[in-house]
XYZ file of C-alpha atoms in Angstrom:
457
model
C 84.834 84.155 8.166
C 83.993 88.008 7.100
C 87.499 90.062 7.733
C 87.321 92.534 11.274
C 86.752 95.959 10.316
C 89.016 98.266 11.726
C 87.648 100.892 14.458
C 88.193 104.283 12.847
C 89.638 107.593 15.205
C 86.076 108.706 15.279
C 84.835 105.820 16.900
C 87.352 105.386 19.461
C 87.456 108.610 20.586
C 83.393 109.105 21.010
C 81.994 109.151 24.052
C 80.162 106.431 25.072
C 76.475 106.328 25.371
C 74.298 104.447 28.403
C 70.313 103.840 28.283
C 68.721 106.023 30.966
C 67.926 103.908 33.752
C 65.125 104.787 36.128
C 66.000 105.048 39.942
C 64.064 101.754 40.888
C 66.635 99.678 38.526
C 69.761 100.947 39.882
C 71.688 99.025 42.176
C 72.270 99.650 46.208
C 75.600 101.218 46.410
C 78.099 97.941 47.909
C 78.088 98.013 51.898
C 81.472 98.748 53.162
C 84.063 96.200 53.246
C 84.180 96.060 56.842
C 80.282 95.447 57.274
C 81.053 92.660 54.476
C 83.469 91.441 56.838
C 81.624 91.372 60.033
C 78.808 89.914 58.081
C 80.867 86.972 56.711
C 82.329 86.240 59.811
C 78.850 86.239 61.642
C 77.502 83.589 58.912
C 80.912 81.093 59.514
C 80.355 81.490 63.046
C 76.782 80.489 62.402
C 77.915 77.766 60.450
C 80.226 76.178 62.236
C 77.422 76.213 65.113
C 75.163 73.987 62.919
C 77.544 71.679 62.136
C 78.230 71.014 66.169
C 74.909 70.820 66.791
C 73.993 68.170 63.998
C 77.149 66.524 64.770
C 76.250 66.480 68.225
C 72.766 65.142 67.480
C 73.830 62.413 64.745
C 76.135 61.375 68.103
C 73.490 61.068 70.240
C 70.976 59.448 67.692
C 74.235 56.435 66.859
C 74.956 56.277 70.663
C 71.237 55.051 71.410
C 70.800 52.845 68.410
C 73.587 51.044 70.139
C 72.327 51.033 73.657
C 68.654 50.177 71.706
C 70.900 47.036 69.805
C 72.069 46.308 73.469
C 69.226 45.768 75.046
C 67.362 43.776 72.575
C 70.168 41.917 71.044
C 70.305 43.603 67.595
C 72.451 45.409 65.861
C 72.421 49.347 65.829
C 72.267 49.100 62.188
C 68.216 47.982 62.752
C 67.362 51.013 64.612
C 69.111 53.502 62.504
C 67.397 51.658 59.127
C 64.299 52.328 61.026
C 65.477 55.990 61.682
C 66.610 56.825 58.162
C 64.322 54.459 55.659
C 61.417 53.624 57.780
C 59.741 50.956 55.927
C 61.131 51.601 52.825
C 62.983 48.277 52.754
C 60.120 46.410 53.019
C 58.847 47.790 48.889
C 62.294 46.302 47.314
C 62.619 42.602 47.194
C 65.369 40.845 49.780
C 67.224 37.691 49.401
C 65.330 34.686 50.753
C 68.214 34.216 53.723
C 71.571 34.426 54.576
C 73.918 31.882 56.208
C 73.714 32.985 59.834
C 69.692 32.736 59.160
C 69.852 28.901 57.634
C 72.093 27.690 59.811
C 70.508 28.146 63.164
C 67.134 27.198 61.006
C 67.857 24.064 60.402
C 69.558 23.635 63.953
C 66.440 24.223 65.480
C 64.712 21.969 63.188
C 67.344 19.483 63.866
C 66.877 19.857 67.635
C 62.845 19.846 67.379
C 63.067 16.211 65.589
C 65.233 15.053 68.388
C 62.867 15.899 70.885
C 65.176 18.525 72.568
C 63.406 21.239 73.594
C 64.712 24.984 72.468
C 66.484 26.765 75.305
C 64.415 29.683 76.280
C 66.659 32.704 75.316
C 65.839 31.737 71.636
C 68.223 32.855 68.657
C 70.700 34.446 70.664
C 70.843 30.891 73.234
C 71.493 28.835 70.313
C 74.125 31.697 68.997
C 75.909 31.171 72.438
C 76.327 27.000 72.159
C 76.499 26.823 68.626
C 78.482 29.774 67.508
C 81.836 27.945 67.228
C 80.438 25.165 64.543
C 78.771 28.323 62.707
C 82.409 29.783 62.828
C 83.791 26.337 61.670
C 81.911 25.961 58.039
C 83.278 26.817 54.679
C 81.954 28.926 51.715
C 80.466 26.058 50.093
C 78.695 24.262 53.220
C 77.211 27.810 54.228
C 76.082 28.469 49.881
C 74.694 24.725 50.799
C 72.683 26.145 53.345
C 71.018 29.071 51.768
C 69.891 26.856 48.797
C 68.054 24.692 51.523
C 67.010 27.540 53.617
C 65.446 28.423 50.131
C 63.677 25.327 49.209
C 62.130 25.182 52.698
C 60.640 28.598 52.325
C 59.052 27.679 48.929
C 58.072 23.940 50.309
C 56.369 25.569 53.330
C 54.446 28.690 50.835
C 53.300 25.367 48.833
C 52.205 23.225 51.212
C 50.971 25.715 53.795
C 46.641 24.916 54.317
C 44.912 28.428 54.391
C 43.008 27.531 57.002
C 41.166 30.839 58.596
C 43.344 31.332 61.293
C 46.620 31.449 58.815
C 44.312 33.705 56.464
C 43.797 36.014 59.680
C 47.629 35.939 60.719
C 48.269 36.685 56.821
C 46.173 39.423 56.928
C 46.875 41.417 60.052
C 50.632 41.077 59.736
C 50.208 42.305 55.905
C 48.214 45.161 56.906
C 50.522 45.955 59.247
C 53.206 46.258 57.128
C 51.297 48.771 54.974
C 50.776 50.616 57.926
C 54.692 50.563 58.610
C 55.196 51.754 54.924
C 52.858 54.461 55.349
C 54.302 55.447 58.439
C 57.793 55.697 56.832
C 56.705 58.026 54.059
C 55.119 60.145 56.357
C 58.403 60.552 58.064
C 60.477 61.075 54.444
C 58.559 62.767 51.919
C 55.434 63.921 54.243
C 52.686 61.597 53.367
C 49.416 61.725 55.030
C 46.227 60.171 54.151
C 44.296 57.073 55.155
C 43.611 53.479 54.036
C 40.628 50.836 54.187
C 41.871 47.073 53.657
C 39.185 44.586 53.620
C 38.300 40.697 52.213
C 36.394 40.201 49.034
C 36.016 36.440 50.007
C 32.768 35.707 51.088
C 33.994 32.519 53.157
C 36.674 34.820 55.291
C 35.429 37.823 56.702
C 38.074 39.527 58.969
C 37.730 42.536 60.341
C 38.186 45.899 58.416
C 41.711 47.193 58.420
C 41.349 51.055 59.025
C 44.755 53.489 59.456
C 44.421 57.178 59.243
C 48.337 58.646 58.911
C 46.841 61.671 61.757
C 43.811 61.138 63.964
C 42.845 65.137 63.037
C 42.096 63.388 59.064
C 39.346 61.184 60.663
C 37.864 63.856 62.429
C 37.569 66.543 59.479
C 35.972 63.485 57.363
C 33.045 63.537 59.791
C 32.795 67.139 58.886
C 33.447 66.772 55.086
C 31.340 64.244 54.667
C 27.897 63.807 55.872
C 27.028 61.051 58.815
C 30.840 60.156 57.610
C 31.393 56.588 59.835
C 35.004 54.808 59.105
C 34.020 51.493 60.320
C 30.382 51.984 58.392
C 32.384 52.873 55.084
C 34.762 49.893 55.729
C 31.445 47.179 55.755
C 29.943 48.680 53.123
C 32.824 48.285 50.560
C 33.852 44.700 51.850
C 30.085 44.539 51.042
C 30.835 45.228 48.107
C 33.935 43.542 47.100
C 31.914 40.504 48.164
C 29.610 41.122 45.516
C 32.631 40.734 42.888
C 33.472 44.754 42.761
C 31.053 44.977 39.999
C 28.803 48.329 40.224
C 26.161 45.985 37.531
C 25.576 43.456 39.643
C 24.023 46.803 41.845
C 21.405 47.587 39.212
C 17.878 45.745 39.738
C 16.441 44.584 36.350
C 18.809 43.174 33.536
C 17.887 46.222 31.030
C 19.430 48.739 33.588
C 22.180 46.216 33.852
C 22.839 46.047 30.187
C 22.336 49.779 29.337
C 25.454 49.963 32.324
C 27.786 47.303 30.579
C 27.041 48.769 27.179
C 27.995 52.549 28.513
C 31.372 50.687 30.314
C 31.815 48.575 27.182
C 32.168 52.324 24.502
C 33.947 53.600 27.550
C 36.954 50.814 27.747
C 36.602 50.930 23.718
C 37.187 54.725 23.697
C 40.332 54.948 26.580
C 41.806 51.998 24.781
C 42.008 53.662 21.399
C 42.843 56.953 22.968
C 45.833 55.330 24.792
C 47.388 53.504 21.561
C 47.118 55.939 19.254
C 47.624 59.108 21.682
C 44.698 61.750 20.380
C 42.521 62.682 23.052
C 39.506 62.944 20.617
C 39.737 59.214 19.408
C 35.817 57.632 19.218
C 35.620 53.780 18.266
C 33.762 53.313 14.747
C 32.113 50.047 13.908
C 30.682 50.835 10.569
C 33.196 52.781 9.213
C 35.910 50.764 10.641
C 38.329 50.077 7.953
C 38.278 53.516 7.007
C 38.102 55.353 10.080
C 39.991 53.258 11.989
C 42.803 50.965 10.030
C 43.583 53.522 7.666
C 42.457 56.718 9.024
C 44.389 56.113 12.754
C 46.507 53.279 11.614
C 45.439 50.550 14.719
C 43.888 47.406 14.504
C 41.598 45.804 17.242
C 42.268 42.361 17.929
C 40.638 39.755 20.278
C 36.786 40.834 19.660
C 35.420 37.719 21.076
C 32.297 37.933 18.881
C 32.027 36.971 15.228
C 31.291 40.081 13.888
C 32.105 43.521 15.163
C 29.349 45.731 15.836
C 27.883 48.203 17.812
C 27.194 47.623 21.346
C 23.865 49.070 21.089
C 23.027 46.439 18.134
C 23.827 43.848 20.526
C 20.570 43.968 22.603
C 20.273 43.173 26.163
C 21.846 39.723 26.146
C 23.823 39.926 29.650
C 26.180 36.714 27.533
C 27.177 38.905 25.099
C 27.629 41.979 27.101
C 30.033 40.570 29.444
C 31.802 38.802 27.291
C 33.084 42.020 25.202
C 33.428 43.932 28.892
C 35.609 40.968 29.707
C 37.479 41.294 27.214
C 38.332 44.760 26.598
C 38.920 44.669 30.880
C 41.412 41.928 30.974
C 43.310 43.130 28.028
C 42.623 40.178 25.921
C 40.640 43.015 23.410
C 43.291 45.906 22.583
C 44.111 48.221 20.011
C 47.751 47.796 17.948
C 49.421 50.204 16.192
C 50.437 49.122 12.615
C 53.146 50.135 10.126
C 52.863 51.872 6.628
C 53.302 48.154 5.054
C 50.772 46.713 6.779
C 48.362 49.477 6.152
C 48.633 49.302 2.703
C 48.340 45.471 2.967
C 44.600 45.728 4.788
C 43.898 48.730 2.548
C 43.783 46.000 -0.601
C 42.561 43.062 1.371
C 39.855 45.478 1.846
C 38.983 46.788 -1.493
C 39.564 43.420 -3.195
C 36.742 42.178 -0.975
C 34.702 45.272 -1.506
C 35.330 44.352 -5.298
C 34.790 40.727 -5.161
C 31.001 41.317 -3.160
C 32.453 39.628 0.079
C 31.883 43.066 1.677
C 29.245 45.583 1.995
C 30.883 48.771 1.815
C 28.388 51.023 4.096
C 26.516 53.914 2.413
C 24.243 56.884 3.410
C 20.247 55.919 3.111
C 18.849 57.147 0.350
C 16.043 59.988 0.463
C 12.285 59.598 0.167
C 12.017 62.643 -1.903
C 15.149 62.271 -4.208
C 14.581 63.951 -7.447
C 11.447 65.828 -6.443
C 11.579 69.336 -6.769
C 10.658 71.360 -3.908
C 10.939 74.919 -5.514
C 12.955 77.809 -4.446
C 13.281 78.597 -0.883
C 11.763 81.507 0.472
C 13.258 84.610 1.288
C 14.046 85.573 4.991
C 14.233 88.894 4.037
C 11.993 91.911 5.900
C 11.064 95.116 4.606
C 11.548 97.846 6.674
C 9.407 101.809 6.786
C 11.446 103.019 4.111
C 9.778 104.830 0.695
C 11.884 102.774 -1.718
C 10.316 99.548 -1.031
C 7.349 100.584 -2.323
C 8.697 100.560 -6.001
C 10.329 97.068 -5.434
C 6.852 95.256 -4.156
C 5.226 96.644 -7.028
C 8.020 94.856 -9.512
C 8.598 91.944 -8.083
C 4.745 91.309 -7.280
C 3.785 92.538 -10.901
C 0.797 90.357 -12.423
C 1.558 87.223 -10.138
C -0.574 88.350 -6.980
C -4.335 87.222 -7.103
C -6.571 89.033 -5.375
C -10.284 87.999 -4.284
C -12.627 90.399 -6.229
C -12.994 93.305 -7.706
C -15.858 94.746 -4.668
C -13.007 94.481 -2.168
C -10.847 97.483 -3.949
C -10.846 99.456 -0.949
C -9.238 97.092 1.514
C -5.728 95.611 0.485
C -5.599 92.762 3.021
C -8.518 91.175 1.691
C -7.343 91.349 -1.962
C -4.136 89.623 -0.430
C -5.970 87.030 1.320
C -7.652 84.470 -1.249
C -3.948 84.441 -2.971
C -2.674 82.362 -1.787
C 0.835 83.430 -1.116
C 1.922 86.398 1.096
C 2.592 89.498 -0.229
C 5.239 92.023 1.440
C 3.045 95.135 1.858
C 5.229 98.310 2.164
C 4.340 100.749 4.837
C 1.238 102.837 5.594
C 3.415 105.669 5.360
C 4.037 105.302 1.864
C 0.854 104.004 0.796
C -0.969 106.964 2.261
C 0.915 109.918 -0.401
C 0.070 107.932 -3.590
C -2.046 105.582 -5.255
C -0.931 102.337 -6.799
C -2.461 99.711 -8.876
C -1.815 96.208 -9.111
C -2.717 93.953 -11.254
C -4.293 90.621 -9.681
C -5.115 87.204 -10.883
C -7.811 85.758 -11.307
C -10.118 85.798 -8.452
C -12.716 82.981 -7.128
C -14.822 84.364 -10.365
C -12.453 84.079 -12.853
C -12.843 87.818 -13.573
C -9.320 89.657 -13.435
C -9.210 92.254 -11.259
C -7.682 95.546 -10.504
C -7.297 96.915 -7.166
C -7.167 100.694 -6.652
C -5.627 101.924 -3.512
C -7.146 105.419 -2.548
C -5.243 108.126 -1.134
C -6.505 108.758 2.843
């Protein structure tokens, strides 16, 4: 730790400096204490207002759960669940039953297989007679009765028939219990929005389950939404489902449908790399695989149901084939997996020593046509522009090299340029017209070397 320096004299007895501060940074001068004063006592006053009134409400809310419980023969606890949670109870798993639940269950039962009927008050009858023998049994007998209250439950989901009429009852009460959920997270966290539950078995066919959280969101989809119908929405995607949720089975010859598997097929390929290896740029490569993929990402891809891994355009349109990879990669069974700097190295000499030993092709660019032809220089892009020193560079680079037609054709250039040939980059008119220039030509269509003269004007 450096020693403290001591302050000197000087800088104790300085004055001290402040930054400037403009007049829109400085602070309201404090109100006086006795406005702070009023001011507090106004907001306690306000608050102890609040509290009476919520206390006053939370009263009133308690006092008619219990007059609710009272009148239906439940506890208050039901209605203020329903108050506070609304449906939220029904997302987390409950136990199967309680004690209360399998006792009078299996009293009834008992009763039925005597032949007794039920008295007509229901739960709460049977509560009245039988509450005393309830009362009477021990922790064991009533553990004794939730294990068979459980087994009955799971006896009764097993050997249940779905006939249609327990599919419908299934259905409707199911539904409504979304409905209930929805309803509750409306009511906590303001939820709104609407939901379309329908059958995808051809054989059952209930009606369309439609709930819209507010009737005002049905009403602006008919405005959002050209000739928007709910119930003609609802048909049209049990229709559908029916058809096994598949948008190929919708195309009408089997090369649209393949083209559509094969785009869905490097689609599923491309999210599932892009999810195990987290780059948002990841593209599945079949020929360069090992490279590309094992070594350059560091995944694998295991379950390819086919023998060999290739391109799903070199598969053709064999719907067999198709589906079978789109199967695959859909239910998971076809994934990336991330591998470690052991294994990597591992595949990298499998790889090689099978590159070495001719078991493996390693892939290569095609070779060209016209390798080891040469195709002369390129030309030059350049353009001349009207300026006076060009003139001096056309005449050295062109030198000897131009032909020209004939020796009759001195007065025109163009046509001495013409039979070359090659083109020639001319200078301007400007130029040409303060001084004459010759150039010496090839050999025209004569063989005669020629000079061409170019006049003044």
């Amino acid at each position: 730790m450096p020693p403290m320096s001591t302050p000197t004299l000087a800088a104790l007895s300085a004055p001290r400096m402040h930054p400037a501060q403009d007049e829109s940074n400085q602070t309201r001068p404090p109100a006086p204490r006795t406005q702070q004063k009023a001011k507090n006592e106004a907001a306690a006053d306000r608050r102890k207002a609040l509290d009476a009134a919520v206390t006053d409400w939370i009263g009133r809310i308690h006092a008619e759960a219990e007059r609710l419980g009272e009148e239906f023969h439940l506890q208050s606890r039901w209605f203020l669940d329903k108050l506070y949670y609304g449906g939220q109870d029904l997302i987390h798993s409950r136990p199967a039953g309680n004690a209360y639940n399998a006792f009078y269950h299996n009293k009834a039962k008992e009763l039925r297989e005597l032949g007794i009927e039920l008295p007509p008050g229901g739960v709460v009858a049977l509560h009245n007679e039988y509450d005393e023998e309830y009362e009477a049994l021990s922790k064991e007998e009533r553990a004794e009765l939730i294990a068979s209250l459980k087994e009955d439950k799971a006896n009764q989901a097993r050997s249940r028939k779905q006939t249609t009429p327990a599919k419908t009852q299934d259905f409707v009460a199911s539904c409504k219990v979304l409905a209930d959920v929805f309803r509750g997270m409306k009511r906590r966290i303001g939820v709104d929005g609407f939901m379309v539950a329908i059958s995808n078995d051809v054989g059952f066919e209930p009606k369309p389950f439609i709930y819209f959280s507010e009737e005002e969101i049905e009403k602006y989809m008919t405005m959002a939404v050209k000739k928007w119908d709910s119930t003609r929405v609802a048909v049209l995607v049990q229709a559908f489902a029916s058809a096994g949720c598949d948008v190929a089975n919708l195309t009408k010859t089997s090369q649209e449908k393949a083209r559509y598997i094969k785009a869905e097929i490097v689609q599923r390929m491309n999210s599932a790399l892009e999810e195990t290896t987290g780059k948002p740029d990841a593209r599945m490569e079949y020929v360069h695989y090992q490279s590309r993929i094992v070594q350059g990402l560091s995944v694998v891809l295991e379950g390819w149901p086919l023998d060999k891994l290739e391109q799903p355009s070199r598969l053709g349109n064999s719907l067999v084939l198709l589906q079978k990879v789109r199967d695959a990669l859909k239910d998971g069974s076809c994934h990336f997996r991330k591998i470690n700097k052991e294994e990597k190295d591992r595949l990298y000499r499998e790889w090689k020593l099978k590159v070495a030993n001719g078991d493996l092709v390693e892939p290569t660019h095609k070779e060209r046509v016209d390798k080891g032809i040469s195709h002369g220089s390129r030309p030059s892009n350049t353009r001349h522009h009207d300026d006076p020193s060009d003139d001096d560079g056309d005449d050295e680079e062109n030198g000897s090299n131009e032909p020209c037609e004939d020796a009759n054709v001195a007065g025109t250039s163009e046509a001495a340029t013409a039979q070359g040939g090659k083109k020639r980059k001319r200078g301007s008119k400007k130029s040409a017209s303060k001084s004459k220039h010759t150039r010496k030509g090839g050999q025209g269509a004569s063989g005669v070397e020629t000079t061409v003269v170019l006049p003044d004007v």
